[in-house]
Amino acid sequence: MNDDFPLGLLFGLLLLLICLSAFFSSSETGMMSLNRYRLSHRANSGESRAQRVTRLLSRPDRLIGVILIGNNFVNNLAASIATIIAIHFFGDVTGPAVATTLLTITILIFSEVTPKTYAAVKPERIAYPASLVLEPMLKLLYPLVWLVNAISNGLLRLLGVKSIEGDGDNLTRDELRTVVHEAGPLVPSRHQAMLVSILDLENVTVNDIMVPRHEVSGIDLDDDLDDILTQIRTSQHTRMPIFKGDINNIIGMLHLRNAARFLSRSEVTKAAIVQEAREPYFIPESTPLHTQLLNFQKQKRRIGIVVDEYGDVEGLVTLEDILEEIVGEFTTDVASQNQDIHPQEDGSHVIDGTANIRDINKSLGWQLPTDGPKTLNGLILEHLESFPDGPVCLEIRPVRMEILEVRDNLITAARCWQAVRRTTTSS
């Protein structure tokens, strides 16, 4: 090799092979680092380069096969050429060792670490242009790729991998919740809260948000007619259940806009009131909110009567109650609107025993358990495991409580405040 031209040609070819090695290395990392959901969106929008990349990623074994075939070929050829050049300068004994050392460092820096790091940070800048080369290359080398994949897939099946299709990107509900939280400024925090609330609807049932039966305002047909008419005229509710004697005997639901039809008459009868009512719509207490939301839509309803497994009325739930679980309360200050919570000057709150625990948590930002009793009275009794004879202090999670009033086997009021955890260090 006395002629300078072949040596210069070898140097040029070696440089080209190092660049090709960098191309294949960055292509592999760039393809595998792409945001699959952004890619799917662009492909569905008709973007040709995204569709091309999607086709390649649909069979990751073939994609990786063609990349590694190309990468190994150029690396081995580069090693051979580097060895020839090194032998020319350092001799037959030292040349191979020098070539191995220098080429390893060169490929590591310029063909592996640098291009792969860049591809991991900017995958779209690498993957989209690389697909222009990889797709026709896959078609050209398909017989060799098929042979290599047939052998490797057989080995994978021995290891328990039965499918190599690129379809393992389905998100669980918890993973989707994490994606929403990590969206950052791309999705406003208010919208993030709404999306997470939609995901949580499956974990909440109608008896968690219903108006309990003792708070239901309804029309008892056993009452005097004048009292019933006064109740209708002064009611703040849009819809009211009609029952006879006991709320378990619900006859129908009266929309107060229909009340004008009989209130305008000279003589009003209870039969006329019942005639304007719509048949009641009953809901099992264990129905998840996401299911009930769809049921309201199918049944063209906005309110339902919640019943237990024995058919007894537990309360009622409205469409607005479910929507509030998604978008939040329709009031600006929830605590000030909640008549069961009474803020005190010392920072504590006097809370009625019948207050709903979920309402307390939403109003005050606490984390009282909601997987058991639904009211504060029930939560305290469950914690004490007995009925208190008088004032008792207790702590449930980080909330401290003092029973203030007990009446008719019911805790009617308790003072609550969030405990401040103090950490101590030992010397």
Short mmCIF file of C-alpha atoms in Angstrom, two decimals:
data_model
loop_
_atom_site.label_atom_id
_atom_site.label_comp_id
_atom_site.label_asym_id
_atom_site.label_seq_id
_atom_site.Cartn_x
_atom_site.Cartn_y
_atom_site.Cartn_z
CA MET A 1 0.00 0.00 0.00
CA ASN A 2 2.62 2.49 -1.12
CA ASP A 3 0.22 4.57 -3.13
CA ASP A 4 -1.32 7.48 -1.14
CA PHE A 5 -4.56 7.38 -3.08
CA PRO A 6 -5.80 3.98 -1.79
CA LEU A 7 -4.88 5.04 1.78
CA GLY A 8 -6.76 8.30 1.42
CA LEU A 9 -9.70 6.41 -0.04
CA LEU A 10 -9.69 4.06 2.96
CA PHE A 11 -9.71 7.02 5.37
CA GLY A 12 -12.64 8.51 3.51
CA LEU A 13 -14.50 5.21 3.48
CA LEU A 14 -13.84 4.77 7.22
CA LEU A 15 -15.25 8.22 7.92
CA LEU A 16 -18.34 7.38 5.85
CA LEU A 17 -18.86 4.13 7.73
CA ILE A 18 -18.62 5.92 11.08
CA CYS A 19 -21.29 8.36 9.89
CA LEU A 20 -23.49 5.48 8.74
CA SER A 21 -23.02 3.81 12.12
CA ALA A 22 -24.16 7.04 13.78
CA PHE A 23 -27.18 7.09 11.47
CA PHE A 24 -28.29 3.58 12.37
CA SER A 25 -27.69 4.12 16.08
CA SER A 26 -29.65 7.36 16.19
CA SER A 27 -32.41 5.86 14.04
CA GLU A 28 -32.95 3.03 16.51
CA THR A 29 -33.14 5.37 19.52
CA GLY A 30 -35.22 7.97 17.68
CA MET A 31 -37.78 5.43 16.49
CA MET A 32 -38.19 3.88 19.92
CA SER A 33 -38.30 7.25 21.73
CA LEU A 34 -41.15 8.73 19.71
CA ASN A 35 -44.30 9.79 21.54
CA ARG A 36 -46.62 7.09 20.23
CA TYR A 37 -49.78 9.05 20.97
CA ARG A 38 -48.58 12.18 19.18
CA LEU A 39 -47.44 9.96 16.32
CA SER A 40 -50.83 8.22 16.17
CA HIS A 41 -52.62 11.58 16.16
CA ARG A 42 -50.50 12.86 13.26
CA ALA A 43 -50.90 9.63 11.33
CA ASN A 44 -54.68 9.76 11.76
CA SER A 45 -54.58 13.38 10.57
CA GLY A 46 -53.10 12.21 7.26
CA GLU A 47 -49.46 13.23 7.76
CA SER A 48 -47.50 11.00 5.36
CA ARG A 49 -44.24 10.86 7.29
CA ALA A 50 -46.08 9.91 10.48
CA GLN A 51 -47.92 7.17 8.59
CA ARG A 52 -44.59 5.90 7.23
CA VAL A 53 -43.07 5.74 10.72
CA THR A 54 -46.23 4.06 12.04
CA ARG A 55 -45.90 1.34 9.42
CA LEU A 56 -42.32 0.69 10.49
CA LEU A 57 -43.21 0.61 14.19
CA SER A 58 -46.12 -1.76 13.61
CA ARG A 59 -43.52 -4.54 13.42
CA PRO A 60 -40.71 -3.50 15.77
CA ASP A 61 -38.87 -6.79 15.22
CA ARG A 62 -38.46 -6.04 11.51
CA LEU A 63 -37.48 -2.44 12.16
CA ILE A 64 -34.86 -3.38 14.73
CA GLY A 65 -33.69 -6.20 12.45
CA VAL A 66 -32.97 -3.98 9.47
CA ILE A 67 -31.31 -1.32 11.67
CA LEU A 68 -29.04 -3.82 13.40
CA ILE A 69 -28.16 -5.55 10.13
CA GLY A 70 -27.06 -2.23 8.70
CA ASN A 71 -25.32 -1.15 11.89
CA ASN A 72 -23.39 -4.38 12.35
CA PHE A 73 -22.38 -4.45 8.70
CA VAL A 74 -20.90 -0.93 8.73
CA ASN A 75 -19.23 -1.46 12.12
CA ASN A 76 -17.57 -4.69 11.04
CA LEU A 77 -16.47 -3.17 7.75
CA ALA A 78 -15.14 -0.13 9.60
CA ALA A 79 -13.17 -2.42 11.93
CA SER A 80 -11.61 -4.21 8.97
CA ILE A 81 -10.62 -0.98 7.24
CA ALA A 82 -9.30 0.52 10.49
CA THR A 83 -7.17 -2.59 11.01
CA ILE A 84 -5.69 -2.30 7.48
CA ILE A 85 -4.84 1.37 8.07
CA ALA A 86 -3.35 0.67 11.50
CA ILE A 87 -1.20 -2.18 10.17
CA HIS A 88 0.14 0.20 7.53
CA PHE A 89 1.32 2.66 10.20
CA PHE A 90 2.11 0.43 13.23
CA GLY A 91 2.89 -2.99 11.78
CA ASP A 92 1.29 -6.40 11.88
CA VAL A 93 1.69 -6.89 15.65
CA THR A 94 0.71 -3.51 17.13
CA GLY A 95 -1.67 -2.41 14.38
CA PRO A 96 -4.75 -4.52 15.29
CA ALA A 97 -4.57 -3.47 18.97
CA VAL A 98 -4.25 0.20 18.05
CA ALA A 99 -7.10 -0.09 15.53
CA THR A 100 -9.37 -1.78 18.10
CA THR A 101 -8.67 0.85 20.77
CA LEU A 102 -9.01 3.93 18.57
CA LEU A 103 -12.04 2.66 16.65
CA THR A 104 -13.83 1.64 19.86
CA ILE A 105 -13.39 5.12 21.33
CA THR A 106 -14.37 6.78 18.06
CA ILE A 107 -17.52 4.68 17.56
CA LEU A 108 -18.47 5.02 21.23
CA ILE A 109 -18.34 8.81 21.12
CA PHE A 110 -19.35 9.68 17.57
CA SER A 111 -21.55 6.71 16.58
CA GLU A 112 -23.22 5.69 19.84
CA VAL A 113 -23.40 8.08 22.78
CA THR A 114 -23.68 11.39 20.92
CA PRO A 115 -26.19 10.40 18.21
CA LYS A 116 -28.30 8.28 20.58
CA THR A 117 -28.48 11.05 23.16
CA TYR A 118 -29.51 13.55 20.52
CA ALA A 119 -32.12 11.12 19.15
CA ALA A 120 -33.52 10.56 22.64
CA VAL A 121 -33.90 14.32 23.15
CA LYS A 122 -35.11 15.12 19.61
CA PRO A 123 -36.65 11.85 18.35
CA GLU A 124 -38.86 13.42 15.68
CA ARG A 125 -35.90 15.16 14.02
CA ILE A 126 -34.21 11.80 13.59
CA ALA A 127 -37.06 9.32 13.11
CA TYR A 128 -38.98 11.08 10.36
CA PRO A 129 -36.01 11.60 7.97
CA ALA A 130 -34.59 8.17 8.84
CA SER A 131 -37.83 6.49 7.81
CA LEU A 132 -37.19 7.64 4.23
CA VAL A 133 -34.13 5.38 4.19
CA LEU A 134 -35.28 2.57 6.46
CA GLU A 135 -38.52 1.75 4.64
CA PRO A 136 -36.96 1.05 1.20
CA MET A 137 -34.01 -0.61 2.95
CA LEU A 138 -36.41 -2.96 4.70
CA LYS A 139 -37.98 -3.91 1.39
CA LEU A 140 -34.56 -4.47 -0.18
CA LEU A 141 -33.20 -6.62 2.65
CA TYR A 142 -36.52 -8.28 3.51
CA PRO A 143 -35.35 -11.90 2.90
CA LEU A 144 -32.40 -11.44 5.26
CA VAL A 145 -34.52 -9.56 7.79
CA TRP A 146 -37.15 -12.30 7.66
CA LEU A 147 -34.55 -14.99 8.30
CA VAL A 148 -33.02 -13.14 11.24
CA ASN A 149 -36.47 -12.39 12.73
CA ALA A 150 -37.61 -15.99 12.31
CA ILE A 151 -34.70 -17.19 14.40
CA SER A 152 -34.92 -14.43 17.03
CA ASN A 153 -38.71 -14.70 17.35
CA GLY A 154 -38.37 -18.43 17.89
CA LEU A 155 -35.97 -17.74 20.75
CA LEU A 156 -38.37 -15.15 22.17
CA ARG A 157 -41.21 -17.65 22.18
CA LEU A 158 -39.03 -19.94 24.26
CA LEU A 159 -38.73 -17.08 26.73
CA GLY A 160 -42.51 -16.64 26.88
CA VAL A 161 -42.92 -13.71 24.44
CA LYS A 162 -45.84 -14.75 22.24
CA SER A 163 -46.54 -11.50 20.39
CA ILE A 164 -44.13 -9.03 18.87
CA GLU A 165 -46.74 -6.71 17.39
CA GLY A 166 -46.33 -3.05 18.30
CA ASP A 167 -49.62 -2.78 20.20
CA GLY A 168 -48.52 -2.67 23.83
CA ASP A 169 -49.11 1.04 24.42
CA ASN A 170 -52.60 0.95 25.92
CA LEU A 171 -52.78 3.07 29.06
CA THR A 172 -54.43 2.06 32.30
CA ARG A 173 -56.60 4.53 34.16
CA ASP A 174 -53.82 5.28 36.66
CA GLU A 175 -51.29 5.76 33.85
CA LEU A 176 -53.66 8.10 32.04
CA ARG A 177 -54.10 10.06 35.26
CA THR A 178 -50.31 10.45 35.43
CA VAL A 179 -50.23 11.64 31.81
CA VAL A 180 -52.84 14.29 32.61
CA HIS A 181 -50.90 15.50 35.66
CA GLU A 182 -47.67 15.68 33.68
CA ALA A 183 -49.21 17.64 30.81
CA GLY A 184 -48.04 20.81 32.54
CA PRO A 185 -48.94 24.10 30.85
CA LEU A 186 -50.25 22.25 27.78
CA VAL A 187 -53.44 21.51 29.73
CA PRO A 188 -54.68 24.15 32.22
CA SER A 189 -54.83 22.97 35.82
CA ARG A 190 -58.61 23.44 35.88
CA HIS A 191 -58.98 21.16 32.87
CA GLN A 192 -56.59 18.64 34.41
CA ALA A 193 -58.80 18.46 37.50
CA MET A 194 -61.87 17.88 35.34
CA LEU A 195 -60.18 15.10 33.35
CA VAL A 196 -59.00 13.36 36.51
CA SER A 197 -62.49 13.68 37.98
CA ILE A 198 -63.92 11.92 34.93
CA LEU A 199 -61.45 9.08 35.44
CA ASP A 200 -62.50 8.85 39.10
CA LEU A 201 -66.22 8.53 38.34
CA GLU A 202 -65.86 4.77 38.15
CA ASN A 203 -64.68 4.65 41.78
CA VAL A 204 -67.64 6.65 43.14
CA THR A 205 -71.19 5.32 43.49
CA VAL A 206 -74.47 7.22 43.67
CA ASN A 207 -74.82 6.66 47.42
CA ASP A 208 -71.57 8.61 47.87
CA ILE A 209 -73.07 11.81 46.46
CA MET A 210 -76.82 11.39 46.99
CA VAL A 211 -78.98 13.63 49.14
CA PRO A 212 -79.83 11.37 52.13
CA ARG A 213 -83.49 10.57 52.71
CA HIS A 214 -83.76 12.69 55.87
CA GLU A 215 -82.80 15.74 53.81
CA VAL A 216 -85.12 15.02 50.90
CA SER A 217 -87.85 17.60 50.51
CA GLY A 218 -90.99 15.94 49.14
CA ILE A 219 -94.76 16.24 48.98
CA ASP A 220 -96.65 14.02 51.40
CA LEU A 221 -100.20 13.46 50.11
CA ASP A 222 -101.33 12.79 53.68
CA ASP A 223 -100.69 16.45 54.53
CA ASP A 224 -103.35 19.10 54.28
CA LEU A 225 -103.92 20.39 50.75
CA ASP A 226 -103.24 23.99 51.74
CA ASP A 227 -99.92 22.98 53.27
CA ILE A 228 -99.02 21.10 50.10
CA LEU A 229 -99.80 24.11 47.90
CA THR A 230 -97.77 26.38 50.17
CA GLN A 231 -94.88 23.95 49.98
CA ILE A 232 -95.05 23.91 46.18
CA ARG A 233 -95.21 27.72 45.92
CA THR A 234 -92.28 28.28 48.27
CA SER A 235 -90.04 25.39 47.28
CA GLN A 236 -86.51 26.18 46.14
CA HIS A 237 -86.24 22.89 44.27
CA THR A 238 -87.12 22.26 40.64
CA ARG A 239 -88.33 18.70 41.16
CA MET A 240 -89.95 17.11 44.20
CA PRO A 241 -90.94 13.51 44.94
CA ILE A 242 -94.57 12.80 45.77
CA PHE A 243 -95.22 10.10 48.36
CA LYS A 244 -98.02 8.96 50.60
CA GLY A 245 -97.36 8.71 54.30
CA ASP A 246 -93.79 7.44 54.03
CA ILE A 247 -91.05 8.31 51.57
CA ASN A 248 -90.75 4.62 50.69
CA ASN A 249 -94.17 4.95 49.06
CA ILE A 250 -93.12 7.29 46.28
CA ILE A 251 -95.81 7.82 43.67
CA GLY A 252 -94.02 10.09 41.23
CA MET A 253 -91.76 13.09 40.62
CA LEU A 254 -93.32 16.54 40.17
CA HIS A 255 -91.57 19.12 38.04
CA LEU A 256 -92.62 22.46 39.48
CA ARG A 257 -92.95 24.05 36.07
CA ASN A 258 -95.91 21.71 35.58
CA ALA A 259 -97.46 23.00 38.80
CA ALA A 260 -98.71 26.06 36.94
CA ARG A 261 -101.23 23.85 35.19
CA PHE A 262 -103.16 23.10 38.39
CA LEU A 263 -102.26 26.19 40.43
CA SER A 264 -104.08 28.33 37.89
CA ARG A 265 -107.31 26.42 38.46
CA SER A 266 -109.97 27.66 40.84
CA GLU A 267 -110.06 24.33 42.62
CA VAL A 268 -106.96 22.18 43.10
CA THR A 269 -107.13 18.56 44.17
CA LYS A 270 -104.49 16.09 45.20
CA ALA A 271 -105.46 13.98 42.20
CA ALA A 272 -104.62 16.90 39.92
CA ILE A 273 -101.17 17.15 41.54
CA VAL A 274 -100.54 13.44 41.09
CA GLN A 275 -101.71 13.64 37.48
CA GLU A 276 -98.93 16.10 36.64
CA ALA A 277 -96.25 13.91 38.21
CA ARG A 278 -93.99 11.64 36.23
CA GLU A 279 -93.35 8.06 37.27
CA PRO A 280 -90.36 7.76 39.61
CA TYR A 281 -86.99 6.57 38.35
CA PHE A 282 -85.19 4.25 40.78
CA ILE A 283 -81.44 3.73 40.98
CA PRO A 284 -79.55 0.98 42.88
CA GLU A 285 -77.30 2.54 45.52
CA SER A 286 -74.16 0.79 44.24
CA THR A 287 -74.39 2.19 40.68
CA PRO A 288 -71.07 3.83 39.66
CA LEU A 289 -71.34 7.48 38.63
CA HIS A 290 -70.02 6.94 35.12
CA THR A 291 -72.74 4.33 34.55
CA GLN A 292 -75.47 6.52 36.03
CA LEU A 293 -74.41 9.46 33.90
CA LEU A 294 -75.03 7.36 30.81
CA ASN A 295 -78.29 6.05 32.27
CA PHE A 296 -79.55 9.58 32.83
CA GLN A 297 -78.77 10.31 29.19
CA LYS A 298 -80.54 7.18 27.93
CA GLN A 299 -83.60 7.62 30.12
CA LYS A 300 -83.83 11.38 29.49
CA ARG A 301 -83.85 11.95 33.24
CA ARG A 302 -82.27 14.49 35.54
CA ILE A 303 -83.15 13.02 38.93
CA GLY A 304 -83.47 9.52 40.39
CA ILE A 305 -84.48 7.86 43.64
CA VAL A 306 -81.68 5.83 45.23
CA VAL A 307 -82.82 2.55 46.79
CA ASP A 308 -80.97 -0.17 48.68
CA GLU A 309 -81.05 -3.91 48.06
CA TYR A 310 -84.38 -4.19 49.89
CA GLY A 311 -86.06 -1.46 47.85
CA ASP A 312 -86.07 1.09 50.66
CA VAL A 313 -85.37 4.68 49.67
CA GLU A 314 -81.89 5.87 50.66
CA GLY A 315 -82.00 9.31 49.07
CA LEU A 316 -82.00 10.95 45.67
CA VAL A 317 -79.36 11.95 43.17
CA THR A 318 -79.49 14.45 40.32
CA LEU A 319 -77.61 14.97 37.12
CA GLU A 320 -76.19 18.17 38.59
CA ASP A 321 -74.69 16.18 41.46
CA ILE A 322 -72.72 14.04 39.00
CA LEU A 323 -71.64 17.05 36.94
CA GLU A 324 -70.35 18.70 40.11
CA GLU A 325 -68.10 15.69 40.61
CA ILE A 326 -66.49 16.56 37.27
CA VAL A 327 -66.43 20.35 37.13
CA GLY A 328 -66.58 21.11 40.86
CA GLU A 329 -69.14 22.94 42.88
CA PHE A 330 -71.23 25.58 41.14
CA THR A 331 -70.54 28.00 44.00
CA THR A 332 -67.44 30.11 44.51
CA ASP A 333 -67.02 29.33 48.22
CA VAL A 334 -68.11 25.82 49.07
CA ALA A 335 -67.55 26.07 52.82
CA SER A 336 -69.62 29.21 53.12
CA GLN A 337 -72.47 27.55 51.22
CA ASN A 338 -72.39 24.31 53.21
CA GLN A 339 -74.83 24.78 56.08
CA ASP A 340 -73.39 21.76 57.92
CA ILE A 341 -69.97 23.39 58.37
CA HIS A 342 -69.58 26.35 60.72
CA PRO A 343 -66.11 27.99 60.75
CA GLN A 344 -64.86 29.23 64.13
CA GLU A 345 -62.54 32.11 64.98
CA ASP A 346 -59.84 29.77 66.30
CA GLY A 347 -59.57 28.03 62.92
CA SER A 348 -61.63 24.99 63.85
CA HIS A 349 -65.00 24.04 62.39
CA VAL A 350 -68.16 22.94 64.14
CA ILE A 351 -69.68 20.32 61.84
CA ASP A 352 -73.12 18.75 62.06
CA GLY A 353 -73.07 14.99 62.60
CA THR A 354 -75.23 14.44 59.52
CA ALA A 355 -72.71 16.19 57.24
CA ASN A 356 -71.52 14.09 54.31
CA ILE A 357 -67.84 13.14 54.59
CA ARG A 358 -67.13 13.74 50.93
CA ASP A 359 -68.63 17.22 51.22
CA ILE A 360 -66.40 17.88 54.23
CA ASN A 361 -63.32 16.74 52.32
CA LYS A 362 -64.18 18.90 49.31
CA SER A 363 -65.02 21.92 51.43
CA LEU A 364 -62.03 21.85 53.75
CA GLY A 365 -59.46 19.94 51.69
CA TRP A 366 -59.24 17.10 54.22
CA GLN A 367 -58.67 13.40 53.57
CA LEU A 368 -61.18 11.70 55.84
CA PRO A 369 -61.89 8.09 54.76
CA THR A 370 -64.86 7.71 52.44
CA ASP A 371 -64.84 3.95 51.90
CA GLY A 372 -67.02 3.28 54.95
CA PRO A 373 -69.68 5.45 56.63
CA LYS A 374 -70.99 8.37 54.62
CA THR A 375 -71.65 10.85 57.46
CA LEU A 376 -69.48 12.31 60.19
CA ASN A 377 -71.70 10.68 62.81
CA GLY A 378 -71.19 7.25 61.26
CA LEU A 379 -67.43 7.78 60.89
CA ILE A 380 -67.01 8.70 64.57
CA LEU A 381 -69.14 5.79 65.76
CA GLU A 382 -67.20 3.36 63.58
CA HIS A 383 -63.94 4.69 65.00
CA LEU A 384 -65.11 4.54 68.64
CA GLU A 385 -66.84 1.16 68.15
CA SER A 386 -69.38 2.23 70.77
CA PHE A 387 -71.84 5.04 71.41
CA PRO A 388 -70.27 7.85 73.49
CA ASP A 389 -71.83 8.67 76.85
CA GLY A 390 -70.58 12.25 76.71
CA PRO A 391 -67.92 14.53 75.20
CA VAL A 392 -65.07 12.53 73.66
CA CYS A 393 -61.94 13.59 71.78
CA LEU A 394 -60.45 11.49 69.02
CA GLU A 395 -58.23 11.72 65.96
CA ILE A 396 -59.02 10.22 62.56
CA ARG A 397 -56.12 10.53 60.17
CA PRO A 398 -54.83 14.11 60.52
CA VAL A 399 -58.16 15.48 61.77
CA ARG A 400 -58.87 15.89 65.46
CA MET A 401 -62.46 15.85 66.66
CA GLU A 402 -64.29 16.79 69.84
CA ILE A 403 -67.86 15.58 70.26
CA LEU A 404 -69.94 18.58 71.36
CA GLU A 405 -73.50 17.35 71.36
CA VAL A 406 -75.23 13.97 71.47
CA ARG A 407 -78.97 13.70 71.05
CA ASP A 408 -81.30 10.74 70.48
CA ASN A 409 -78.45 8.30 69.81
CA LEU A 410 -76.98 10.68 67.25
CA ILE A 411 -73.86 12.80 67.34
CA THR A 412 -75.35 16.10 66.24
CA ALA A 413 -72.24 18.32 66.40
CA ALA A 414 -68.48 17.95 66.64
CA ARG A 415 -65.62 20.44 66.64
CA CYS A 416 -62.99 19.46 64.06
CA TRP A 417 -59.60 20.83 63.17
CA GLN A 418 -56.61 19.54 61.23
CA ALA A 419 -53.77 18.38 63.45
CA VAL A 420 -50.33 19.87 62.85
CA ARG A 421 -47.68 17.19 62.64
CA ARG A 422 -44.46 18.19 64.36
CA THR A 423 -41.25 16.41 63.65
CA THR A 424 -38.61 15.99 66.36
CA THR A 425 -34.95 15.23 65.96
CA SER A 426 -32.90 13.27 68.41
CA SER A 427 -29.37 14.28 69.30
#
